[in-house]
Amino acid sequence: MRIAVVLNASAGSLLGRHEAEEEVARHLAAAGLDAILVPDHPEGLCARLDDAIAHGADAVVVGGGDGTIAAAAARMMHTQTALGILPLGTMNMLAKDLGIPLALEAAAEALAHGEIRAIDVAEVNGHAYLCNSVIGSPSWLGRHRERHRGKASLRTRLAFALAGLRAFWRHRPLRLQVELDGGRAVRLWTRALSVANNRFAEGFGLVMARPRLDGGELAVYVARRYGLWWWVRLFAGMFLGTWRGSRLVHERAARSVVIRSPRRGLRVMSDGEARILSPPLTYRMHPRALRVIVPKA
């Protein structure tokens, strides 16, 4: 199979690895893949993705985190070009949900012998994402993450931790109006709201995992009594498979979500990438719009 490969040098697993391209090329060749590595472009990552698609290869393989993969999905959705994933980010949530191995050698083998599966693509105000979109206190961590990307010192880690604590206790609640599928607007007063691309699972050890990526629905989660202890209880409940019964979040499903706010701009973090968007925030679902290479069942 002939593939075009784009590596994001700013991805979590590639920072400081100057021979990453050679290592990736070696593993892809060992798996029997004819790979073309797309070089850097003066206009950045998105231009490189456009160059990769223009090569006309059987698939475009992206090495990076969830934000990088979402940027590729925005260009490849509703096309016949398949997307291959090398999970080289920090969280790699999509790769875990798809069953893609996190080790580079195993991921290359999965690409060579995998099959194509169609998954959903969500968007907010025209920006595509594949995992989760968050507004409120957690989204502010994205600003600090971007500011210190590539600086893995003890000082930057401490600054990130302090930013997280400030977000937990000092971020003011948001006054929002939420409409699901064009229905009646519901007023909310919350510090954290999440719109996931399909529902999160409930089961032992399934933390932020989604059993389906082609269910065609958005899942809205609204925090109740948000704070540090709330986070501890939420992750413990997710690990134990009891979080839905603990009344920590309100959960609703819809195909479209509109969020209004009196603020001029809301900080939104989608798949780990933060940006300021003007309300109303309009979330839509594109069912089975992206073809992805996954390991054979």
CSV table of C-alpha atoms in Angstrom, one decimal:
chain,number,residue,atom,x,y,z
A,1,MET,CA,0.0,0.0,0.0
A,2,ARG,CA,1.3,3.5,-0.9
A,3,ILE,CA,0.9,6.1,1.8
A,4,ALA,CA,1.7,9.7,2.3
A,5,VAL,CA,2.9,10.5,5.9
A,6,VAL,CA,2.7,13.7,7.9
A,7,LEU,CA,4.4,13.9,11.2
A,8,ASN,CA,3.7,16.7,13.7
A,9,ALA,CA,7.0,17.5,15.3
A,10,SER,CA,5.2,19.3,18.1
A,11,ALA,CA,3.3,16.2,19.2
A,12,GLY,CA,4.0,15.0,22.7
A,13,SER,CA,5.9,11.8,21.8
A,14,LEU,CA,8.0,13.6,19.1
A,15,LEU,CA,9.3,16.5,21.1
A,16,GLY,CA,13.1,16.4,21.2
A,17,ARG,CA,13.4,13.4,19.0
A,18,HIS,CA,15.5,14.6,16.0
A,19,GLU,CA,15.6,11.3,14.3
A,20,ALA,CA,11.8,10.6,14.5
A,21,GLU,CA,11.3,10.7,10.7
A,22,GLU,CA,14.0,8.1,10.1
A,23,GLU,CA,12.6,5.9,12.9
A,24,VAL,CA,9.0,6.1,11.5
A,25,ALA,CA,10.2,5.5,7.9
A,26,ARG,CA,12.1,2.4,9.1
A,27,HIS,CA,9.1,0.9,10.9
A,28,LEU,CA,6.7,1.6,8.0
A,29,ALA,CA,9.1,0.0,5.5
A,30,ALA,CA,9.6,-3.0,7.7
A,31,ALA,CA,5.8,-3.4,7.7
A,32,GLY,CA,5.8,-3.5,3.9
A,33,LEU,CA,4.4,0.0,3.3
A,34,ASP,CA,5.5,2.3,0.5
A,35,ALA,CA,5.7,5.6,2.4
A,36,ILE,CA,6.3,9.1,1.2
A,37,LEU,CA,7.2,11.5,4.0
A,38,VAL,CA,5.7,14.9,3.3
A,39,PRO,CA,8.3,17.6,4.2
A,40,ASP,CA,7.8,20.8,6.2
A,41,HIS,CA,5.8,23.5,4.6
A,42,PRO,CA,6.3,27.3,5.4
A,43,GLU,CA,2.5,27.6,5.9
A,44,GLY,CA,2.4,24.9,8.6
A,45,LEU,CA,0.8,21.6,9.4
A,46,CYS,CA,-2.5,22.2,7.5
A,47,ALA,CA,-0.6,23.0,4.3
A,48,ARG,CA,1.4,19.8,4.7
A,49,LEU,CA,-1.9,17.8,5.1
A,50,ASP,CA,-3.1,19.4,1.9
A,51,ASP,CA,0.1,18.3,0.2
A,52,ALA,CA,-0.3,14.8,1.5
A,53,ILE,CA,-3.8,14.5,0.1
A,54,ALA,CA,-2.6,15.9,-3.3
A,55,HIS,CA,-0.1,13.0,-3.6
A,56,GLY,CA,-3.1,10.7,-4.5
A,57,ALA,CA,-1.8,7.9,-2.2
A,58,ASP,CA,-4.0,5.0,-1.0
A,59,ALA,CA,-4.1,6.6,2.4
A,60,VAL,CA,-2.8,9.6,4.4
A,61,VAL,CA,-1.0,8.6,7.6
A,62,VAL,CA,-0.8,11.2,10.4
A,63,GLY,CA,1.6,10.9,13.3
A,64,GLY,CA,0.6,13.1,16.2
A,65,GLY,CA,-2.0,13.6,18.9
A,66,ASP,CA,-5.7,13.9,18.8
A,67,GLY,CA,-5.6,17.6,17.7
A,68,THR,CA,-3.4,16.7,14.7
A,69,ILE,CA,-5.7,13.9,13.7
A,70,ALA,CA,-8.7,16.2,14.0
A,71,ALA,CA,-7.0,18.6,11.7
A,72,ALA,CA,-6.5,15.8,9.1
A,73,ALA,CA,-10.1,14.7,9.6
A,74,ALA,CA,-11.4,18.2,8.7
A,75,ARG,CA,-9.7,17.8,5.3
A,76,MET,CA,-10.5,14.2,4.6
A,77,MET,CA,-14.1,13.8,5.8
A,78,HIS,CA,-16.6,13.0,3.1
A,79,THR,CA,-13.8,11.7,0.8
A,80,GLN,CA,-12.7,8.3,-0.2
A,81,THR,CA,-9.1,8.8,1.1
A,82,ALA,CA,-8.5,6.7,4.2
A,83,LEU,CA,-6.8,8.1,7.3
A,84,GLY,CA,-4.1,6.1,9.0
A,85,ILE,CA,-3.0,7.0,12.6
A,86,LEU,CA,0.4,6.8,14.3
A,87,PRO,CA,-0.5,7.6,17.9
A,88,LEU,CA,2.4,10.0,18.9
A,89,GLY,CA,0.5,12.4,21.1
A,90,THR,CA,0.1,12.7,24.8
A,91,MET,CA,-3.4,11.3,25.4
A,92,ASN,CA,-4.1,9.4,22.1
A,93,MET,CA,-7.8,9.0,23.0
A,94,LEU,CA,-8.9,8.2,19.5
A,95,ALA,CA,-6.3,5.6,18.9
A,96,LYS,CA,-7.2,3.9,22.2
A,97,ASP,CA,-10.9,3.8,21.2
A,98,LEU,CA,-10.1,2.4,17.8
A,99,GLY,CA,-7.8,-0.3,19.3
A,100,ILE,CA,-4.7,1.0,17.6
A,101,PRO,CA,-1.5,0.0,19.4
A,102,LEU,CA,0.5,2.8,21.0
A,103,ALA,CA,3.9,1.3,20.2
A,104,LEU,CA,5.2,2.6,16.9
A,105,GLU,CA,6.3,-0.8,15.5
A,106,ALA,CA,2.9,-2.3,16.3
A,107,ALA,CA,1.0,0.7,15.0
A,108,ALA,CA,2.9,0.3,11.6
A,109,GLU,CA,1.9,-3.4,11.4
A,110,ALA,CA,-1.7,-2.5,12.2
A,111,LEU,CA,-1.6,0.0,9.3
A,112,ALA,CA,-0.2,-2.6,6.9
A,113,HIS,CA,-2.7,-5.3,7.8
A,114,GLY,CA,-5.7,-3.3,8.9
A,115,GLU,CA,-9.1,-2.7,7.5
A,116,ILE,CA,-11.1,0.5,6.8
A,117,ARG,CA,-13.9,1.6,9.2
A,118,ALA,CA,-16.2,4.7,8.9
A,119,ILE,CA,-16.5,6.8,12.0
A,120,ASP,CA,-18.4,10.0,13.0
A,121,VAL,CA,-16.9,13.5,12.8
A,122,ALA,CA,-18.3,16.2,15.1
A,123,GLU,CA,-17.8,19.9,14.7
A,124,VAL,CA,-18.3,23.1,16.6
A,125,ASN,CA,-18.7,26.4,14.7
A,126,GLY,CA,-17.0,24.7,11.7
A,127,HIS,CA,-14.1,23.2,13.6
A,128,ALA,CA,-14.0,19.4,13.4
A,129,TYR,CA,-13.1,17.1,16.3
A,130,LEU,CA,-13.2,13.4,16.9
A,131,CYS,CA,-13.2,12.9,20.7
A,132,ASN,CA,-14.4,15.6,23.0
A,133,SER,CA,-15.0,19.4,23.2
A,134,VAL,CA,-14.9,21.2,26.6
A,135,ILE,CA,-15.9,24.7,27.7
A,136,GLY,CA,-15.5,26.2,31.1
A,137,SER,CA,-12.7,25.7,33.7
A,138,PRO,CA,-10.9,22.6,32.0
A,139,SER,CA,-10.6,24.5,28.7
A,140,TRP,CA,-8.3,27.1,30.4
A,141,LEU,CA,-5.7,24.4,30.8
A,142,GLY,CA,-5.4,24.3,27.1
A,143,ARG,CA,-4.0,27.8,27.0
A,144,HIS,CA,-1.2,26.9,29.4
A,145,ARG,CA,-0.6,23.7,27.5
A,146,GLU,CA,-0.1,25.6,24.3
A,147,ARG,CA,2.1,28.2,26.0
A,148,HIS,CA,4.5,25.6,27.4
A,149,ARG,CA,4.3,23.1,24.6
A,150,GLY,CA,7.8,21.6,24.0
A,151,LYS,CA,9.1,22.9,27.4
A,152,ALA,CA,9.3,19.8,29.5
A,153,SER,CA,11.1,21.3,32.5
A,154,LEU,CA,10.2,21.0,36.1
A,155,ARG,CA,9.3,24.7,36.1
A,156,THR,CA,6.8,24.3,33.3
A,157,ARG,CA,5.2,21.3,34.9
A,158,LEU,CA,4.8,23.2,38.2
A,159,ALA,CA,3.3,26.1,36.3
A,160,PHE,CA,0.8,23.8,34.6
A,161,ALA,CA,-0.2,22.2,37.9
A,162,LEU,CA,-0.7,25.7,39.5
A,163,ALA,CA,-2.8,26.7,36.5
A,164,GLY,CA,-4.9,23.6,37.0
A,165,LEU,CA,-5.5,24.5,40.7
A,166,ARG,CA,-6.4,28.1,39.8
A,167,ALA,CA,-8.9,26.8,37.2
A,168,PHE,CA,-10.5,24.5,39.8
A,169,TRP,CA,-11.2,27.2,42.4
A,170,ARG,CA,-11.0,30.6,40.7
A,171,HIS,CA,-12.7,30.2,37.4
A,172,ARG,CA,-16.2,31.7,37.5
A,173,PRO,CA,-19.2,29.6,36.6
A,174,LEU,CA,-20.7,30.1,33.1
A,175,ARG,CA,-24.2,31.2,32.5
A,176,LEU,CA,-25.4,29.2,29.5
A,177,GLN,CA,-28.5,28.4,27.5
A,178,VAL,CA,-28.4,24.9,25.9
A,179,GLU,CA,-30.7,23.7,23.1
A,180,LEU,CA,-30.7,20.0,22.1
A,181,ASP,CA,-32.0,19.2,18.6
A,182,GLY,CA,-33.8,22.5,18.3
A,183,GLY,CA,-35.8,22.0,21.4
A,184,ARG,CA,-36.5,24.3,24.3
A,185,ALA,CA,-33.5,26.2,25.7
A,186,VAL,CA,-32.4,25.1,29.2
A,187,ARG,CA,-30.6,27.6,31.4
A,188,LEU,CA,-27.4,26.3,33.1
A,189,TRP,CA,-25.0,27.7,35.7
A,190,THR,CA,-21.8,25.5,35.6
A,191,ARG,CA,-18.1,25.6,35.6
A,192,ALA,CA,-17.6,22.7,33.1
A,193,LEU,CA,-19.5,21.4,30.1
A,194,SER,CA,-18.4,18.7,27.6
A,195,VAL,CA,-19.9,17.7,24.3
A,196,ALA,CA,-18.4,14.3,23.3
A,197,ASN,CA,-18.4,12.7,19.9
A,198,ASN,CA,-20.6,9.7,21.0
A,199,ARG,CA,-21.1,8.6,24.6
A,200,PHE,CA,-18.5,7.5,27.1
A,201,ALA,CA,-18.7,3.9,28.4
A,202,GLU,CA,-19.4,2.8,31.9
A,203,GLY,CA,-17.4,-0.2,33.1
A,204,PHE,CA,-14.5,-1.2,35.2
A,205,GLY,CA,-11.3,0.5,34.0
A,206,LEU,CA,-13.0,2.3,31.2
A,207,VAL,CA,-11.9,5.9,31.8
A,208,MET,CA,-13.0,8.3,29.1
A,209,ALA,CA,-13.5,5.4,26.7
A,210,ARG,CA,-16.2,5.2,24.0
A,211,PRO,CA,-17.5,1.8,22.9
A,212,ARG,CA,-19.0,3.3,19.6
A,213,LEU,CA,-17.5,5.9,17.3
A,214,ASP,CA,-20.3,5.6,14.7
A,215,GLY,CA,-23.4,6.0,16.8
A,216,GLY,CA,-24.2,9.3,15.2
A,217,GLU,CA,-24.9,11.2,18.4
A,218,LEU,CA,-23.4,14.0,20.6
A,219,ALA,CA,-23.2,13.4,24.3
A,220,VAL,CA,-23.6,16.4,26.5
A,221,TYR,CA,-22.1,16.2,30.1
A,222,VAL,CA,-22.7,19.1,32.6
A,223,ALA,CA,-20.7,19.1,35.8
A,224,ARG,CA,-22.5,19.3,39.2
A,225,ARG,CA,-20.7,20.7,42.2
A,226,TYR,CA,-17.5,21.2,40.3
A,227,GLY,CA,-14.1,21.2,42.1
A,228,LEU,CA,-11.0,19.2,42.9
A,229,TRP,CA,-13.0,16.6,45.0
A,230,TRP,CA,-15.5,16.3,42.0
A,231,TRP,CA,-12.6,15.4,39.7
A,232,VAL,CA,-11.4,12.7,42.1
A,233,ARG,CA,-14.8,11.2,42.5
A,234,LEU,CA,-15.4,11.4,38.7
A,235,PHE,CA,-12.3,9.5,37.7
A,236,ALA,CA,-12.7,7.0,40.5
A,237,GLY,CA,-16.3,6.4,39.4
A,238,MET,CA,-15.2,6.0,35.8
A,239,PHE,CA,-12.5,3.5,36.7
A,240,LEU,CA,-14.9,1.5,38.9
A,241,GLY,CA,-17.8,1.8,36.4
A,242,THR,CA,-20.1,3.6,38.8
A,243,TRP,CA,-20.0,7.3,37.6
A,244,ARG,CA,-23.4,7.4,36.0
A,245,GLY,CA,-25.1,6.5,39.3
A,246,SER,CA,-23.1,9.0,41.4
A,247,ARG,CA,-25.0,12.1,40.2
A,248,LEU,CA,-21.8,13.9,39.4
A,249,VAL,CA,-22.9,15.0,35.9
A,250,HIS,CA,-26.0,15.6,33.9
A,251,GLU,CA,-26.0,13.5,30.7
A,252,ARG,CA,-28.0,14.0,27.5
A,253,ALA,CA,-27.7,12.8,23.9
A,254,ALA,CA,-28.6,14.8,20.7
A,255,ARG,CA,-27.6,15.1,17.1
A,256,SER,CA,-27.2,18.9,17.3
A,257,VAL,CA,-26.4,21.2,20.2
A,258,VAL,CA,-26.6,25.0,20.4
A,259,ILE,CA,-25.0,26.8,23.4
A,260,ARG,CA,-25.6,30.5,24.0
A,261,SER,CA,-23.8,32.8,26.4
A,262,PRO,CA,-23.9,36.5,27.2
A,263,ARG,CA,-20.1,36.5,26.8
A,264,ARG,CA,-18.5,37.7,23.6
A,265,GLY,CA,-16.2,34.7,23.4
A,266,LEU,CA,-15.9,31.3,25.0
A,267,ARG,CA,-12.7,29.3,25.3
A,268,VAL,CA,-13.3,25.9,23.8
A,269,MET,CA,-10.9,23.0,23.9
A,270,SER,CA,-11.6,20.4,21.3
A,271,ASP,CA,-9.3,17.3,21.2
A,272,GLY,CA,-6.7,19.1,23.3
A,273,GLU,CA,-6.6,22.2,21.1
A,274,ALA,CA,-7.9,25.5,22.6
A,275,ARG,CA,-9.4,28.4,20.7
A,276,ILE,CA,-11.8,31.3,21.4
A,277,LEU,CA,-15.1,31.0,19.6
A,278,SER,CA,-18.0,33.5,19.5
A,279,PRO,CA,-21.4,32.3,20.8
A,280,PRO,CA,-23.6,30.7,19.9
A,281,LEU,CA,-21.6,27.5,19.8
A,282,THR,CA,-23.3,25.2,17.2
A,283,TYR,CA,-22.3,21.6,17.5
A,284,ARG,CA,-23.2,19.2,14.6
A,285,MET,CA,-22.6,15.6,13.9
A,286,HIS,CA,-21.4,14.1,10.5
A,287,PRO,CA,-22.3,10.4,10.8
A,288,ARG,CA,-19.7,8.0,9.4
A,289,ALA,CA,-18.0,10.8,7.5
A,290,LEU,CA,-14.4,9.7,7.9
A,291,ARG,CA,-12.7,6.5,6.7
A,292,VAL,CA,-10.0,5.3,9.1
A,293,ILE,CA,-7.6,2.3,9.0
A,294,VAL,CA,-8.0,0.2,12.1
A,295,PRO,CA,-6.6,-3.2,13.2
A,296,LYS,CA,-8.6,-6.2,11.9
A,297,ALA,CA,-11.1,-7.5,14.4
